[in-house]
PDB file of C-alpha atoms in Angstrom:
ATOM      1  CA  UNK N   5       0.000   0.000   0.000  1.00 54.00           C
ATOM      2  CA  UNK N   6       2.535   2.340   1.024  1.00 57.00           C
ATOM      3  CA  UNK N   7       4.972   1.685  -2.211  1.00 58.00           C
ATOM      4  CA  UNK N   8       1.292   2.437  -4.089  1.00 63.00           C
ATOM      5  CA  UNK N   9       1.082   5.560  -2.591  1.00 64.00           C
ATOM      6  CA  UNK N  10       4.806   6.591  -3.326  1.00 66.00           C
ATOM      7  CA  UNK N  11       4.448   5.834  -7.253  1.00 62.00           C
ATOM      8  CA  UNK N  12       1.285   7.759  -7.403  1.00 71.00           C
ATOM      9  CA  UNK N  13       3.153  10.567  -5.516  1.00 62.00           C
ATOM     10  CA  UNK N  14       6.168  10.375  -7.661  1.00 61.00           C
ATOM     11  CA  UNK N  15       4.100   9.963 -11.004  1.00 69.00           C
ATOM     12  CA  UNK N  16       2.059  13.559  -9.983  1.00 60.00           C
ATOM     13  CA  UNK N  17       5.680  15.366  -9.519  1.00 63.00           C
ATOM     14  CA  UNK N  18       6.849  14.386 -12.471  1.00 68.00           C
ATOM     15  CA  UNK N  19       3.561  14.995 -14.842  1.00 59.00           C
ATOM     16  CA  UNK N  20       3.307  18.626 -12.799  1.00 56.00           C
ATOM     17  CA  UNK N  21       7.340  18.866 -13.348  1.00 62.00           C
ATOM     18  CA  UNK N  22       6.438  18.628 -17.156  1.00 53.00           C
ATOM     19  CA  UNK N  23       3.574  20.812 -16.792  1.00 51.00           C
ATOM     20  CA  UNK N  24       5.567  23.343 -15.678  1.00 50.00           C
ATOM     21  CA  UNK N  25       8.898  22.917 -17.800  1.00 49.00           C
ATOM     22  CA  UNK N  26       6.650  22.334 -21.138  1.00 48.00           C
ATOM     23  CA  UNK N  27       5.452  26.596 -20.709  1.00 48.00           C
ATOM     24  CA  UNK N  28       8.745  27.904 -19.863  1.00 50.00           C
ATOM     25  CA  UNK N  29      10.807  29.504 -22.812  1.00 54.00           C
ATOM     26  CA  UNK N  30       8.141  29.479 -24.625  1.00 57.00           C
ATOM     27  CA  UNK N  31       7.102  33.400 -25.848  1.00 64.00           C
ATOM     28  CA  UNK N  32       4.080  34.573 -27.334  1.00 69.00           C
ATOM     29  CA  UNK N  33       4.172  37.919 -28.744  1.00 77.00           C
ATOM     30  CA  UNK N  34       1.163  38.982 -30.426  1.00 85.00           C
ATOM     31  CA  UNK N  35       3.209  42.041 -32.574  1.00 91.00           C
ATOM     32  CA  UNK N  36       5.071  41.239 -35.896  1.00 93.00           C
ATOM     33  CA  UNK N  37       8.612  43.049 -34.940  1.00 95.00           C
ATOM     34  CA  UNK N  38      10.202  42.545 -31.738  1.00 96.00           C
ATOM     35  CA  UNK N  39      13.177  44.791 -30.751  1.00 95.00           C
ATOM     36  CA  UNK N  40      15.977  41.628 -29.029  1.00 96.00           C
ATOM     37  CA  UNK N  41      18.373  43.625 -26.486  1.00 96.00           C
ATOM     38  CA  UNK N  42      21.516  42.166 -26.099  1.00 96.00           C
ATOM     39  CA  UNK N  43      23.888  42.016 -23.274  1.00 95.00           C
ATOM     40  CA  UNK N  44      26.583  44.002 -25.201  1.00 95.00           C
ATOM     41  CA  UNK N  45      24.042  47.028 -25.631  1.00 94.00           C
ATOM     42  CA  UNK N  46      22.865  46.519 -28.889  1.00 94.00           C
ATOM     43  CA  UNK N  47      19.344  46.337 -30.090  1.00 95.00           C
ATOM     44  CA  UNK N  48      17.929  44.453 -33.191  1.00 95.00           C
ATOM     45  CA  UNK N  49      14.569  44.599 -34.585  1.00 95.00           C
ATOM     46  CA  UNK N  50      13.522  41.884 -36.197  1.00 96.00           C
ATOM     47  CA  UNK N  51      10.653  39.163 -36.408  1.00 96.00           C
ATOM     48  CA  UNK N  52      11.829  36.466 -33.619  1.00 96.00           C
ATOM     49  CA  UNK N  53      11.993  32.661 -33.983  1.00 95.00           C
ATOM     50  CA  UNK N  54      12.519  30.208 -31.826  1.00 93.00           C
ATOM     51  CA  UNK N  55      12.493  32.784 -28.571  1.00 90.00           C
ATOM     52  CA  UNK N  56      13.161  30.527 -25.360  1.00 89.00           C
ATOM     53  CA  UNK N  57      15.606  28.074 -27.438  1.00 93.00           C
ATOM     54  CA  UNK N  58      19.270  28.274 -27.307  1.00 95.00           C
ATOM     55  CA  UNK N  59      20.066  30.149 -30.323  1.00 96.00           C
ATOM     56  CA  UNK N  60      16.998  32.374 -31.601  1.00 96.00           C
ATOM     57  CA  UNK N  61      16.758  33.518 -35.272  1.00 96.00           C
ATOM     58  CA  UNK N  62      15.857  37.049 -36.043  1.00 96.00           C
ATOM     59  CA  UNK N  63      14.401  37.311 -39.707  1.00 95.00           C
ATOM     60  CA  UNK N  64      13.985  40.970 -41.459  1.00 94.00           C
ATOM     61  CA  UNK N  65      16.507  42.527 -39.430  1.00 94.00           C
ATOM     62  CA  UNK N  66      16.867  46.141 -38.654  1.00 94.00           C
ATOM     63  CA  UNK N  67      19.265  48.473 -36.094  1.00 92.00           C
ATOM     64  CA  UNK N  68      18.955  51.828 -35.034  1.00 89.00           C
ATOM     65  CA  UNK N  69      21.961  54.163 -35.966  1.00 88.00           C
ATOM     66  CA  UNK N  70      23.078  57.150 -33.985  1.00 86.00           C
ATOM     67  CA  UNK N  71      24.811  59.992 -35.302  1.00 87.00           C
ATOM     68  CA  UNK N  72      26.023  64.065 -34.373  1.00 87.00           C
ATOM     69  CA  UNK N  73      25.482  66.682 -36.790  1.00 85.00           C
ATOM     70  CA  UNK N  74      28.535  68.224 -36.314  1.00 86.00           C
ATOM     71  CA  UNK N  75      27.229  71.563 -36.801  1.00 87.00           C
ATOM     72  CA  UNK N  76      24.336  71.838 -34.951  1.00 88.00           C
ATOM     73  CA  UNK N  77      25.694  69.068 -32.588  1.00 86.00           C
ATOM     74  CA  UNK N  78      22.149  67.339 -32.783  1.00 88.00           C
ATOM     75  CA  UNK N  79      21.775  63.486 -32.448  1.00 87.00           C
ATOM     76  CA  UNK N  80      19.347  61.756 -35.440  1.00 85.00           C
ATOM     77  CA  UNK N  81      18.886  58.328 -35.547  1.00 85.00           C
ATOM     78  CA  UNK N  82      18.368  56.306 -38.858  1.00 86.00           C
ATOM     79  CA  UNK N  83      16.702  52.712 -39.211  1.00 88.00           C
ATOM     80  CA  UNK N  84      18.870  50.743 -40.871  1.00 88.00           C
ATOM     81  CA  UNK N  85      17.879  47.433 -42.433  1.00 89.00           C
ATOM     82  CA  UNK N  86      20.737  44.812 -41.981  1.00 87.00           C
ATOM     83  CA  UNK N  87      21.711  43.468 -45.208  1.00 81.00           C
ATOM     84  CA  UNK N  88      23.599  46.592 -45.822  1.00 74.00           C
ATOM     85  CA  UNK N  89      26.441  45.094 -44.931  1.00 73.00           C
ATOM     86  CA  UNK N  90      29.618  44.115 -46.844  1.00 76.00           C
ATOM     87  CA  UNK N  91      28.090  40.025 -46.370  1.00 78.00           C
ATOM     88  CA  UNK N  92      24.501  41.181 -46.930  1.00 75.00           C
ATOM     89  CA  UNK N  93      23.168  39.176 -43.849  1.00 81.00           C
ATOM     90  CA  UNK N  94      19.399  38.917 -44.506  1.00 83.00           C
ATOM     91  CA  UNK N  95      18.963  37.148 -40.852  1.00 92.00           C
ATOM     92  CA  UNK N  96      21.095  36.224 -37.166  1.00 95.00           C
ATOM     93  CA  UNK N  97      21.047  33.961 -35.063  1.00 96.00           C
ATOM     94  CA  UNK N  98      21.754  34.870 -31.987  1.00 96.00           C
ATOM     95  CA  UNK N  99      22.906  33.028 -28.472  1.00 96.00           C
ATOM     96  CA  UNK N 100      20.321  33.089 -26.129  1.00 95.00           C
ATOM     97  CA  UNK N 101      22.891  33.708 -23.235  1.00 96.00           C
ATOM     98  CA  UNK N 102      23.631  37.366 -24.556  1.00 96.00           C
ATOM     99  CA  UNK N 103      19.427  37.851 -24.794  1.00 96.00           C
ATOM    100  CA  UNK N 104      19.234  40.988 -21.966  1.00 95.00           C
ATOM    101  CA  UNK N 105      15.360  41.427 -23.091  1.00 95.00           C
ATOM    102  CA  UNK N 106      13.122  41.125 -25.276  1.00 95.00           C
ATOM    103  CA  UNK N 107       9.744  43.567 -26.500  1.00 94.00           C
ATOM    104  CA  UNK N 108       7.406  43.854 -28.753  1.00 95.00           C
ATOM    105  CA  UNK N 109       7.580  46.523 -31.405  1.00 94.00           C
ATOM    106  CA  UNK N 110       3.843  47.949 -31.954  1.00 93.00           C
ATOM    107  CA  UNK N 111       2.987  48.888 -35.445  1.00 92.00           C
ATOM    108  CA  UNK N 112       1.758  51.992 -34.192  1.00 93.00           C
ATOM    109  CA  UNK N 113       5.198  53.277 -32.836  1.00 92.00           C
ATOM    110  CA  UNK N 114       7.918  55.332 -34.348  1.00 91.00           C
ATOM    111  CA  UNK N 115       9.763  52.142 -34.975  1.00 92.00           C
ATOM    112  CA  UNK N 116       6.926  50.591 -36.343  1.00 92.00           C
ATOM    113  CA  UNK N 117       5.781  53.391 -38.356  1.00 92.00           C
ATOM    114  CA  UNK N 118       9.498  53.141 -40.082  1.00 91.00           C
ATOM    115  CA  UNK N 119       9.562  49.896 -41.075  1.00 91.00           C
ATOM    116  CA  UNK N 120       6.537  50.366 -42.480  1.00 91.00           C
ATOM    117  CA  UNK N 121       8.216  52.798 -44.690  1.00 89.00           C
ATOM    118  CA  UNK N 122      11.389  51.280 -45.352  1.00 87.00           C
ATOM    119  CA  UNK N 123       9.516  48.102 -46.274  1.00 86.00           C
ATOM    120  CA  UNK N 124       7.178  50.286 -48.948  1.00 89.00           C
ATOM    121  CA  UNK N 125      10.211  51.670 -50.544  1.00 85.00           C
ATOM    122  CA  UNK N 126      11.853  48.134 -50.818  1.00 82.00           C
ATOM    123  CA  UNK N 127       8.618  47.154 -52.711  1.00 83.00           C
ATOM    124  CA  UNK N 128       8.814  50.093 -54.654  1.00 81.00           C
ATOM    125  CA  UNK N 129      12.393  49.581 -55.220  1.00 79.00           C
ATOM    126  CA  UNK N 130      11.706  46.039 -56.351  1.00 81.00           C
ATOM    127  CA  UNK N 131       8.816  47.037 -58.879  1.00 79.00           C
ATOM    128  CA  UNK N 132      10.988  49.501 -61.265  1.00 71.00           C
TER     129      UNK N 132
END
């Protein structure tokens, strides 16, 4: 009776174990972009895959780019779609362990609003 009692016991810790384990890493996010921050102090914006496994992939990839006006001393910063790059890198993977956060990018923000137009002048690009 008592060895019945200890399966049972141990079966309902592991199955609630699993329970448990089976929701964790797992990330929902309900907007198209996320912006990944890493550990180093970048920021990518990109559409995440894979967030909660070891080495997420970030697809349509864009950074944010800082720069003085050396005249007025004024900072701007320019969205800049990765792929610009000597390798034209169209995606990254990146390690999970350098993952400081992670949010979601709504369409109706500044960032949002900017992809929006960088991806209509791609298309438009693309069509001449």
């Amino acid at each position: 009776m008592r060895k019945n009692i200890s399966a049972r016991v141990l079966i309902v810790s592991i199955l609630v174990i699993l329970a448990v384990l089976s929701g964790c890493g797992k990330m929902d996010f309900k907007s198209e972009y996320q912006v990944v921050f890493l550990t180093n102090g970048q920021a990518f914006i990109g559409k995440l895959e894979g967030a909660g496994s070891e080495y997420p992939l970030l697809r349509d990839v864009y950074y944010i780019q800082s720069g003085v006006d050396q005249g007025t001393k004024q900072v701007t910063n320019v969205l800049v779609k990765r792929g610009k790059e000597l390798h034209g890198p169209d995606f990254m993977y990146i390690n999970a362990r350098n993952i400081l956060m992670i949010e979601p990018v709504s369409a109706e923000s500044q960032v949002g609003k900017l992809i929006k137009e960088a991806k209509a002048q791609e298309t438009k690009a693309q069509s001449k």
